[in-house]
Amino acid sequence: MSESQQMPDGPRTPVKRGGGDPGSRGRTTIADGVVEKIAGLAARDVVGVHAMGSGLARTLGAVRERVPGGGKASATRGVKAEVGEVQTALDLEIVVEYGVSIADVARAVRENVISAVERMTSLEVVEVNIAVSDVKLPDEEEEEEAEPRIQ
């Protein structure tokens, strides 16, 4: 080092860059679709939930699944999320099995969805609205599994 570049004698103080916890530098945003997938999978895990979404949405999904490249069953079918910076609200549409207590299934879905979303995203779930759109009877043929009329 030349004379002009020499450091003064004494202890060096480390230069603090950025400041604070590295985990707090920057923002994390979570897309609505991410929360919808988490909620949809959590709702499907509840005993008594037969399917998610309205009859039309399930039928269109079944048609899409049959088309080459149409994709798999959508994990977000029957779920709508509104996501803010720290909170989220969810609307779910479910089909329940015949014979189950709808109130108990709705309570279990709500608890499972809130637990999964809050644990995975750290967002506060402010509400989970559940609409029961149908009841699956034991002898009903599944629309999704019915043979197409034309080939």
GROMACS .gro file of N, CA and C in nm:
model
  453
    1MET      N    1   0.083  -0.118   0.000
    1MET     CA    2   0.000   0.000   0.000
    1MET      C    3   0.087   0.123   0.000
    2SER      N    4   0.041   0.222  -0.066
    2SER     CA    5   0.115   0.349  -0.066
    2SER      C    6   0.080   0.425   0.061
    3GLU      N    7   0.153   0.531   0.084
    3GLU     CA    8   0.132   0.612   0.203
    3GLU      C    9  -0.011   0.665   0.210
    4SER      N   10  -0.068   0.706   0.098
    4SER     CA   11  -0.201   0.767   0.100
    4SER      C   12  -0.311   0.662   0.119
    5GLN      N   13  -0.278   0.533   0.097
    5GLN     CA   14  -0.380   0.430   0.111
    5GLN      C   15  -0.374   0.357   0.243
    6GLN      N   16  -0.281   0.390   0.328
    6GLN     CA   17  -0.267   0.319   0.454
    6GLN      C   18  -0.384   0.348   0.544
    7MET      N   19  -0.424   0.244   0.616
    7MET     CA   20  -0.533   0.255   0.711
    7MET      C   21  -0.479   0.313   0.840
    8PRO      N   22  -0.557   0.392   0.912
    8PRO     CA   23  -0.510   0.445   1.040
    8PRO      C   24  -0.491   0.330   1.139
    9ASP      N   25  -0.402   0.351   1.230
    9ASP     CA   26  -0.378   0.250   1.332
    9ASP      C   27  -0.500   0.238   1.422
   10GLY      N   28  -0.515   0.122   1.482
   10GLY     CA   29  -0.625   0.102   1.575
   10GLY      C   30  -0.720  -0.005   1.521
   11PRO      N   31  -0.819  -0.042   1.603
   11PRO     CA   32  -0.911  -0.148   1.561
   11PRO      C   33  -1.001  -0.101   1.446
   12ARG      N   34  -1.025  -0.194   1.356
   12ARG     CA   35  -1.111  -0.164   1.241
   12ARG      C   36  -1.256  -0.192   1.280
   13THR      N   37  -1.341  -0.101   1.248
   13THR     CA   38  -1.483  -0.125   1.272
   13THR      C   39  -1.543  -0.182   1.143
   14PRO      N   40  -1.614  -0.295   1.160
   14PRO     CA   41  -1.673  -0.354   1.040
   14PRO      C   42  -1.779  -0.261   0.980
   15VAL      N   43  -1.780  -0.258   0.851
   15VAL     CA   44  -1.879  -0.176   0.781
   15VAL      C   45  -2.009  -0.256   0.779
   16LYS      N   46  -2.115  -0.197   0.829
   16LYS     CA   47  -2.245  -0.264   0.834
   16LYS      C   48  -2.320  -0.231   0.705
   17ARG      N   49  -2.354  -0.336   0.632
   17ARG     CA   50  -2.425  -0.316   0.505
   17ARG      C   51  -2.567  -0.369   0.518
   18GLY      N   52  -2.663  -0.297   0.463
   18GLY     CA   53  -2.800  -0.345   0.459
   18GLY      C   54  -2.874  -0.331   0.589
   19GLY      N   55  -2.810  -0.364   0.696
   19GLY     CA   56  -2.871  -0.353   0.828
   19GLY      C   57  -2.986  -0.449   0.849
   20GLY      N   58  -2.999  -0.497   0.969
   20GLY     CA   59  -3.111  -0.582   1.006
   20GLY      C   60  -3.096  -0.726   0.962
   21ASP      N   61  -3.197  -0.801   0.994
   21ASP     CA   62  -3.204  -0.943   0.963
   21ASP      C   63  -3.212  -0.964   0.811
   22PRO      N   64  -3.128  -1.051   0.755
   22PRO     CA   65  -3.134  -1.074   0.610
   22PRO      C   66  -3.272  -1.121   0.564
   23GLY      N   67  -3.346  -1.189   0.650
   23GLY     CA   68  -3.479  -1.237   0.614
   23GLY      C   69  -3.581  -1.125   0.596
   24SER      N   70  -3.549  -1.006   0.645
   24SER     CA   71  -3.644  -0.895   0.635
   24SER      C   72  -3.608  -0.797   0.523
   25ARG      N   73  -3.507  -0.829   0.446
   25ARG     CA   74  -3.468  -0.742   0.336
   25ARG      C   75  -3.546  -0.780   0.211
   26GLY      N   76  -3.636  -0.697   0.171
   26GLY     CA   77  -3.716  -0.724   0.053
   26GLY      C   78  -3.856  -0.767   0.089
   27ARG      N   79  -3.937  -0.787  -0.015
   27ARG     CA   80  -4.078  -0.824   0.004
   27ARG      C   81  -4.104  -0.962  -0.052
   28THR      N   82  -4.197  -1.031   0.007
   28THR     CA   83  -4.244  -1.158  -0.045
   28THR      C   84  -4.391  -1.139  -0.080
   29THR      N   85  -4.426  -1.171  -0.203
   29THR     CA   86  -4.566  -1.165  -0.243
   29THR      C   87  -4.612  -1.306  -0.278
   30ILE      N   88  -4.734  -1.334  -0.244
   30ILE     CA   89  -4.791  -1.467  -0.269
   30ILE      C   90  -4.911  -1.449  -0.361
   31ALA      N   91  -4.909  -1.518  -0.473
   31ALA     CA   92  -5.017  -1.506  -0.572
   31ALA      C   93  -5.145  -1.571  -0.521
   32ASP      N   94  -5.257  -1.520  -0.569
   32ASP     CA   95  -5.387  -1.576  -0.532
   32ASP      C   96  -5.391  -1.726  -0.561
   33GLY      N   97  -5.336  -1.766  -0.676
   33GLY     CA   98  -5.338  -1.906  -0.717
   33GLY      C   99  -5.265  -1.999  -0.621
   34VAL      N  100  -5.162  -1.948  -0.557
   34VAL     CA  101  -5.088  -2.028  -0.459
   34VAL      C  102  -5.177  -2.058  -0.339
   35VAL      N  103  -5.243  -1.956  -0.288
   35VAL     CA  104  -5.333  -1.973  -0.174
   35VAL      C  105  -5.450  -2.063  -0.213
   36GLU      N  106  -5.500  -2.046  -0.336
   36GLU     CA  107  -5.612  -2.129  -0.384
   36GLU      C  108  -5.573  -2.277  -0.388
   37LYS      N  109  -5.453  -2.307  -0.435
   37LYS     CA  110  -5.408  -2.447  -0.440
   37LYS      C  111  -5.396  -2.507  -0.301
   38ILE      N  112  -5.335  -2.432  -0.210
   38ILE     CA  113  -5.319  -2.480  -0.073
   38ILE      C  114  -5.456  -2.508  -0.012
   39ALA      N  115  -5.548  -2.412  -0.027
   39ALA     CA  116  -5.682  -2.427   0.030
   39ALA      C  117  -5.758  -2.542  -0.034
   40GLY      N  118  -5.747  -2.557  -0.165
   40GLY     CA  119  -5.816  -2.665  -0.235
   40GLY      C  120  -5.770  -2.801  -0.190
   41LEU      N  121  -5.639  -2.818  -0.177
   41LEU     CA  122  -5.586  -2.947  -0.132
   41LEU      C  123  -5.625  -2.975   0.013
   42ALA      N  124  -5.622  -2.873   0.098
   42ALA     CA  125  -5.659  -2.889   0.238
   42ALA      C  126  -5.807  -2.925   0.251
   43ALA      N  127  -5.892  -2.864   0.170
   43ALA     CA  128  -6.036  -2.893   0.176
   43ALA      C  129  -6.064  -3.036   0.130
   44ARG      N  130  -5.995  -3.081   0.026
   44ARG     CA  131  -6.017  -3.217  -0.027
   44ARG      C  132  -5.975  -3.325   0.073
   45ASP      N  133  -5.887  -3.290   0.166
   45ASP     CA  134  -5.841  -3.386   0.267
   45ASP      C  135  -5.946  -3.417   0.373
   46VAL      N  136  -6.052  -3.338   0.380
   46VAL     CA  137  -6.152  -3.355   0.485
   46VAL      C  138  -6.249  -3.467   0.446
   47VAL      N  139  -6.272  -3.558   0.539
   47VAL     CA  140  -6.367  -3.667   0.519
   47VAL      C  141  -6.507  -3.608   0.504
   48GLY      N  142  -6.578  -3.651   0.402
   48GLY     CA  143  -6.712  -3.600   0.376
   48GLY      C  144  -6.717  -3.505   0.258
   49VAL      N  145  -6.600  -3.454   0.215
   49VAL     CA  146  -6.594  -3.369   0.095
   49VAL      C  147  -6.579  -3.462  -0.024
   50HIS      N  148  -6.679  -3.461  -0.111
   50HIS     CA  149  -6.674  -3.548  -0.229
   50HIS      C  150  -6.599  -3.482  -0.344
   51ALA      N  151  -6.625  -3.354  -0.365
   51ALA     CA  152  -6.562  -3.282  -0.477
   51ALA      C  153  -6.564  -3.133  -0.446
   52MET      N  154  -6.497  -3.059  -0.532
   52MET     CA  155  -6.491  -2.913  -0.520
   52MET      C  156  -6.547  -2.852  -0.647
   53GLY      N  157  -6.621  -2.742  -0.632
   53GLY     CA  158  -6.673  -2.669  -0.747
   53GLY      C  159  -6.816  -2.706  -0.778
   54SER      N  160  -6.876  -2.626  -0.865
   54SER     CA  161  -7.013  -2.651  -0.907
   54SER      C  162  -7.015  -2.766  -1.007
   55GLY      N  163  -7.133  -2.816  -1.037
   55GLY     CA  164  -7.147  -2.924  -1.135
   55GLY      C  165  -7.090  -2.886  -1.270
   56LEU      N  166  -7.114  -2.762  -1.315
   56LEU     CA  167  -7.064  -2.716  -1.443
   56LEU      C  168  -6.911  -2.711  -1.443
   57ALA      N  169  -6.852  -2.658  -1.337
   57ALA     CA  170  -6.706  -2.650  -1.329
   57ALA      C  171  -6.643  -2.790  -1.329
   58ARG      N  172  -6.708  -2.884  -1.259
   58ARG     CA  173  -6.654  -3.021  -1.256
   58ARG      C  174  -6.666  -3.086  -1.392
   59THR      N  175  -6.778  -3.062  -1.462
   59THR     CA  176  -6.798  -3.120  -1.595
   59THR      C  177  -6.697  -3.064  -1.694
   60LEU      N  178  -6.678  -2.933  -1.693
   60LEU     CA  179  -6.580  -2.872  -1.783
   60LEU      C  180  -6.439  -2.921  -1.750
   61GLY      N  181  -6.410  -2.938  -1.623
   61GLY     CA  182  -6.279  -2.991  -1.583
   61GLY      C  183  -6.259  -3.132  -1.633
   62ALA      N  184  -6.363  -3.214  -1.627
   62ALA     CA  185  -6.354  -3.352  -1.675
   62ALA      C  186  -6.329  -3.356  -1.825
   63VAL      N  187  -6.394  -3.267  -1.899
   63VAL     CA  188  -6.372  -3.260  -2.044
   63VAL      C  189  -6.229  -3.218  -2.072
   64ARG      N  190  -6.180  -3.117  -2.000
   64ARG     CA  191  -6.042  -3.070  -2.019
   64ARG      C  192  -5.942  -3.182  -1.992
   65GLU      N  193  -5.969  -3.265  -1.891
   65GLU     CA  194  -5.878  -3.374  -1.857
   65GLU      C  195  -5.870  -3.479  -1.967
   66ARG      N  196  -5.979  -3.496  -2.043
   66ARG     CA  197  -5.982  -3.596  -2.150
   66ARG      C  198  -5.909  -3.549  -2.276
   67VAL      N  199  -5.898  -3.418  -2.293
   67VAL     CA  200  -5.833  -3.363  -2.411
   67VAL      C  201  -5.682  -3.376  -2.394
   68PRO      N  202  -5.611  -3.430  -2.495
   68PRO     CA  203  -5.465  -3.441  -2.483
   68PRO      C  204  -5.403  -3.305  -2.454
   69GLY      N  205  -5.321  -3.301  -2.351
   69GLY     CA  206  -5.257  -3.176  -2.310
   69GLY      C  207  -5.348  -3.087  -2.228
   70GLY      N  208  -5.467  -3.136  -2.194
   70GLY     CA  209  -5.564  -3.055  -2.120
   70GLY      C  210  -5.528  -3.039  -1.974
   71GLY      N  211  -5.439  -3.121  -1.926
   71GLY     CA  212  -5.396  -3.108  -1.787
   71GLY      C  213  -5.470  -3.200  -1.692
   72LYS      N  214  -5.427  -3.196  -1.569
   72LYS     CA  215  -5.486  -3.278  -1.462
   72LYS      C  216  -5.600  -3.202  -1.397
   73ALA      N  217  -5.664  -3.268  -1.302
   73ALA     CA  218  -5.771  -3.202  -1.227
   73ALA      C  219  -5.713  -3.080  -1.157
   74SER      N  220  -5.783  -2.972  -1.165
   74SER     CA  221  -5.734  -2.847  -1.108
   74SER      C  222  -5.747  -2.848  -0.956
   75ALA      N  223  -5.637  -2.820  -0.890
   75ALA     CA  224  -5.638  -2.812  -0.744
   75ALA      C  225  -5.711  -2.688  -0.697
   76THR      N  226  -5.732  -2.594  -0.788
   76THR     CA  227  -5.797  -2.469  -0.749
   76THR      C  228  -5.946  -2.468  -0.781
   77ARG      N  229  -5.998  -2.575  -0.841
   77ARG     CA  230  -6.142  -2.579  -0.876
   77ARG      C  231  -6.225  -2.562  -0.750
   78GLY      N  232  -6.320  -2.470  -0.754
   78GLY     CA  233  -6.408  -2.447  -0.641
   78GLY      C  234  -6.350  -2.358  -0.533
   79VAL      N  235  -6.236  -2.294  -0.561
   79VAL     CA  236  -6.171  -2.209  -0.461
   79VAL      C  237  -6.141  -2.072  -0.522
   80LYS      N  238  -6.173  -1.967  -0.450
   80LYS     CA  239  -6.140  -1.831  -0.491
   80LYS      C  240  -6.076  -1.762  -0.371
   81ALA      N  241  -5.959  -1.703  -0.393
   81ALA     CA  242  -5.888  -1.634  -0.285
   81ALA      C  243  -5.868  -1.487  -0.320
   82GLU      N  244  -5.874  -1.404  -0.220
   82GLU     CA  245  -5.834  -1.264  -0.230
   82GLU      C  246  -5.717  -1.248  -0.134
   83VAL      N  247  -5.601  -1.214  -0.189
   83VAL     CA  248  -5.480  -1.208  -0.108
   83VAL      C  249  -5.430  -1.065  -0.101
   84GLY      N  250  -5.409  -1.019   0.023
   84GLY     CA  251  -5.349  -0.888   0.047
   84GLY      C  252  -5.205  -0.906   0.092
   85GLU      N  253  -5.148  -0.803   0.152
   85GLU     CA  254  -5.009  -0.812   0.197
   85GLU      C  255  -4.994  -0.900   0.319
   86VAL      N  256  -5.092  -0.898   0.410
   86VAL     CA  257  -5.080  -0.977   0.533
   86VAL      C  258  -5.202  -1.062   0.562
   87GLN      N  259  -5.308  -1.048   0.482
   87GLN     CA  260  -5.432  -1.122   0.507
   87GLN      C  261  -5.484  -1.183   0.378
   88THR      N  262  -5.570  -1.285   0.395
   88THR     CA  263  -5.639  -1.345   0.283
   88THR      C  264  -5.779  -1.385   0.324
   89ALA      N  265  -5.869  -1.388   0.225
   89ALA     CA  266  -6.006  -1.435   0.245
   89ALA      C  267  -6.035  -1.537   0.136
   90LEU      N  268  -6.110  -1.640   0.171
   90LEU     CA  269  -6.135  -1.750   0.077
   90LEU      C  270  -6.282  -1.781   0.064
   91ASP      N  271  -6.322  -1.818  -0.057
   91ASP     CA  272  -6.455  -1.869  -0.085
   91ASP      C  273  -6.438  -2.008  -0.145
   92LEU      N  274  -6.506  -2.107  -0.087
   92LEU     CA  275  -6.496  -2.245  -0.135
   92LEU      C  276  -6.635  -2.296  -0.171
   93GLU      N  277  -6.641  -2.375  -0.278
   93GLU     CA  278  -6.765  -2.440  -0.318
   93GLU      C  279  -6.738  -2.590  -0.314
   94ILE      N  280  -6.817  -2.662  -0.233
   94ILE     CA  281  -6.792  -2.804  -0.214
   94ILE      C  282  -6.916  -2.887  -0.241
   95VAL      N  283  -6.891  -3.015  -0.269
   95VAL     CA  284  -6.996  -3.117  -0.279
   95VAL      C  285  -6.969  -3.214  -0.166
   96VAL      N  286  -7.071  -3.241  -0.085
   96VAL     CA  287  -7.052  -3.330   0.030
   96VAL      C  288  -7.113  -3.467   0.001
   97GLU      N  289  -7.064  -3.565   0.072
   97GLU     CA  290  -7.118  -3.701   0.064
   97GLU      C  291  -7.253  -3.704   0.135
   98TYR      N  292  -7.346  -3.783   0.083
   98TYR     CA  293  -7.476  -3.798   0.148
   98TYR      C  294  -7.457  -3.864   0.285
   99GLY      N  295  -7.529  -3.813   0.385
   99GLY     CA  296  -7.528  -3.874   0.517
   99GLY      C  297  -7.436  -3.806   0.617
  100VAL      N  298  -7.346  -3.721   0.570
  100VAL     CA  299  -7.257  -3.652   0.664
  100VAL      C  300  -7.325  -3.526   0.715
  101SER      N  301  -7.282  -3.480   0.829
  101SER     CA  302  -7.331  -3.353   0.884
  101SER      C  303  -7.264  -3.239   0.808
  102ILE      N  304  -7.342  -3.163   0.734
  102ILE     CA  305  -7.286  -3.054   0.654
  102ILE      C  306  -7.217  -2.952   0.744
  103ALA      N  307  -7.277  -2.922   0.859
  103ALA     CA  308  -7.216  -2.827   0.952
  103ALA      C  309  -7.080  -2.876   1.001
  104ASP      N  310  -7.070  -3.007   1.032
  104ASP     CA  311  -6.943  -3.063   1.079
  104ASP      C  312  -6.838  -3.064   0.968
  105VAL      N  313  -6.879  -3.098   0.846
  105VAL     CA  314  -6.785  -3.099   0.734
  105VAL      C  315  -6.737  -2.957   0.707
  106ALA      N  316  -6.828  -2.859   0.706
  106ALA     CA  317  -6.790  -2.720   0.682
  106ALA      C  318  -6.693  -2.671   0.789
  107ARG      N  319  -6.719  -2.706   0.915
  107ARG     CA  320  -6.630  -2.666   1.024
  107ARG      C  321  -6.491  -2.728   1.006
  108ALA      N  322  -6.487  -2.857   0.971
  108ALA     CA  323  -6.359  -2.926   0.951
  108ALA      C  324  -6.283  -2.868   0.832
  109VAL      N  325  -6.355  -2.837   0.724
  109VAL     CA  326  -6.292  -2.776   0.606
  109VAL      C  327  -6.232  -2.642   0.645
  110ARG      N  328  -6.311  -2.561   0.714
  110ARG     CA  329  -6.266  -2.428   0.755
  110ARG      C  330  -6.139  -2.439   0.841
  111GLU      N  331  -6.139  -2.530   0.940
  111GLU     CA  332  -6.023  -2.545   1.028
  111GLU      C  333  -5.901  -2.594   0.950
  112ASN      N  334  -5.920  -2.692   0.861
  112ASN     CA  335  -5.808  -2.748   0.786
  112ASN      C  336  -5.749  -2.645   0.689
  113VAL      N  337  -5.835  -2.570   0.623
  113VAL     CA  338  -5.790  -2.468   0.527
  113VAL      C  339  -5.715  -2.356   0.600
  114ILE      N  340  -5.772  -2.307   0.708
  114ILE     CA  341  -5.706  -2.199   0.783
  114ILE      C  342  -5.570  -2.245   0.832
  115SER      N  343  -5.564  -2.364   0.889
  115SER     CA  344  -5.438  -2.417   0.940
  115SER      C  345  -5.333  -2.427   0.830
  116ALA      N  346  -5.369  -2.485   0.717
  116ALA     CA  347  -5.273  -2.505   0.608
  116ALA      C  348  -5.227  -2.373   0.548
  117VAL      N  349  -5.320  -2.283   0.520
  117VAL     CA  350  -5.284  -2.155   0.458
  117VAL      C  351  -5.197  -2.071   0.551
  118GLU      N  352  -5.236  -2.061   0.678
  118GLU     CA  353  -5.158  -1.979   0.771
  118GLU      C  354  -5.019  -2.039   0.795
  119ARG      N  355  -5.012  -2.171   0.804
  119ARG     CA  356  -4.882  -2.236   0.827
  119ARG      C  357  -4.789  -2.218   0.708
  120MET      N  358  -4.840  -2.232   0.588
  120MET     CA  359  -4.755  -2.229   0.470
  120MET      C  360  -4.724  -2.088   0.419
  121THR      N  361  -4.815  -1.993   0.443
  121THR     CA  362  -4.796  -1.860   0.386
  121THR      C  363  -4.769  -1.751   0.488
  122SER      N  364  -4.797  -1.775   0.614
  122SER     CA  365  -4.790  -1.674   0.721
  122SER      C  366  -4.890  -1.562   0.702
  123LEU      N  367  -4.986  -1.579   0.611
  123LEU     CA  368  -5.094  -1.482   0.596
  123LEU      C  369  -5.201  -1.511   0.701
  124GLU      N  370  -5.268  -1.408   0.748
  124GLU     CA  371  -5.380  -1.427   0.839
  124GLU      C  372  -5.505  -1.454   0.754
  125VAL      N  373  -5.571  -1.565   0.780
  125VAL     CA  374  -5.696  -1.596   0.709
  125VAL      C  375  -5.809  -1.528   0.785
  126VAL      N  376  -5.871  -1.428   0.725
  126VAL     CA  377  -5.975  -1.353   0.794
  126VAL      C  378  -6.112  -1.417   0.780
  127GLU      N  379  -6.135  -1.492   0.672
  127GLU     CA  380  -6.262  -1.564   0.659
  127GLU      C  381  -6.251  -1.674   0.554
  128VAL      N  382  -6.329  -1.779   0.579
  128VAL     CA  383  -6.343  -1.888   0.483
  128VAL      C  384  -6.492  -1.912   0.467
  129ASN      N  385  -6.545  -1.869   0.354
  129ASN     CA  386  -6.687  -1.886   0.323
  129ASN      C  387  -6.704  -2.015   0.245
  130ILE      N  388  -6.799  -2.098   0.287
  130ILE     CA  389  -6.820  -2.228   0.223
  130ILE      C  390  -6.962  -2.236   0.169
  131ALA      N  391  -6.971  -2.267   0.040
  131ALA     CA  392  -7.101  -2.288  -0.024
  131ALA      C  393  -7.110  -2.436  -0.060
  132VAL      N  394  -7.211  -2.503  -0.008
  132VAL     CA  395  -7.233  -2.644  -0.042
  132VAL      C  396  -7.325  -2.645  -0.163
  133SER      N  397  -7.273  -2.688  -0.278
  133SER     CA  398  -7.349  -2.679  -0.403
  133SER      C  399  -7.421  -2.807  -0.440
  134ASP      N  400  -7.386  -2.919  -0.374
  134ASP     CA  401  -7.450  -3.045  -0.409
  134ASP      C  402  -7.421  -3.149  -0.301
  135VAL      N  403  -7.500  -3.257  -0.306
  135VAL     CA  404  -7.479  -3.372  -0.220
  135VAL      C  405  -7.462  -3.492  -0.311
  136LYS      N  406  -7.355  -3.568  -0.290
  136LYS     CA  407  -7.330  -3.688  -0.369
  136LYS      C  408  -7.406  -3.803  -0.308
  137LEU      N  409  -7.507  -3.854  -0.383
  137LEU     CA  410  -7.585  -3.968  -0.337
  137LEU      C  411  -7.509  -4.096  -0.366
  138PRO      N  412  -7.527  -4.199  -0.283
  138PRO     CA  413  -7.450  -4.323  -0.301
  138PRO      C  414  -7.469  -4.390  -0.438
  139ASP      N  415  -7.590  -4.379  -0.495
  139ASP     CA  416  -7.614  -4.448  -0.621
  139ASP      C  417  -7.602  -4.359  -0.744
  140GLU      N  418  -7.557  -4.235  -0.727
  140GLU     CA  419  -7.539  -4.145  -0.841
  140GLU      C  420  -7.416  -4.181  -0.920
  141GLU      N  421  -7.432  -4.181  -1.053
  141GLU     CA  422  -7.316  -4.202  -1.139
  141GLU      C  423  -7.241  -4.070  -1.148
  142GLU      N  424  -7.111  -4.079  -1.141
  142GLU     CA  425  -7.029  -3.959  -1.149
  142GLU      C  426  -7.031  -3.902  -1.290
  143GLU      N  427  -7.054  -3.771  -1.300
  143GLU     CA  428  -7.050  -3.706  -1.432
  143GLU      C  429  -6.910  -3.716  -1.492
  144GLU      N  430  -6.809  -3.704  -1.409
  144GLU     CA  431  -6.673  -3.707  -1.459
  144GLU      C  432  -6.633  -3.843  -1.510
  145GLU      N  433  -6.698  -3.949  -1.458
  145GLU     CA  434  -6.659  -4.084  -1.495
  145GLU      C  435  -6.750  -4.143  -1.604
  146ALA      N  436  -6.856  -4.072  -1.641
  146ALA     CA  437  -6.948  -4.121  -1.742
  146ALA      C  438  -6.879  -4.132  -1.877
  147GLU      N  439  -6.915  -4.233  -1.953
  147GLU     CA  440  -6.858  -4.251  -2.086
  147GLU      C  441  -6.910  -4.140  -2.176
  148PRO      N  442  -6.824  -4.082  -2.259
  148PRO     CA  443  -6.872  -3.981  -2.352
  148PRO      C  444  -6.967  -4.044  -2.453
  149ARG      N  445  -7.067  -3.967  -2.496
  149ARG     CA  446  -7.166  -4.019  -2.589
  149ARG      C  447  -7.107  -4.035  -2.729
  150ILE      N  448  -7.009  -3.953  -2.763
  150ILE     CA  449  -6.948  -3.965  -2.895
  150ILE      C  450  -6.800  -3.992  -2.880
  151GLN      N  451  -6.746  -4.058  -2.977
  151GLN     CA  452  -6.603  -4.092  -2.973
  151GLN      C  453  -6.528  -4.015  -3.078
   0.00000   0.00000   0.00000
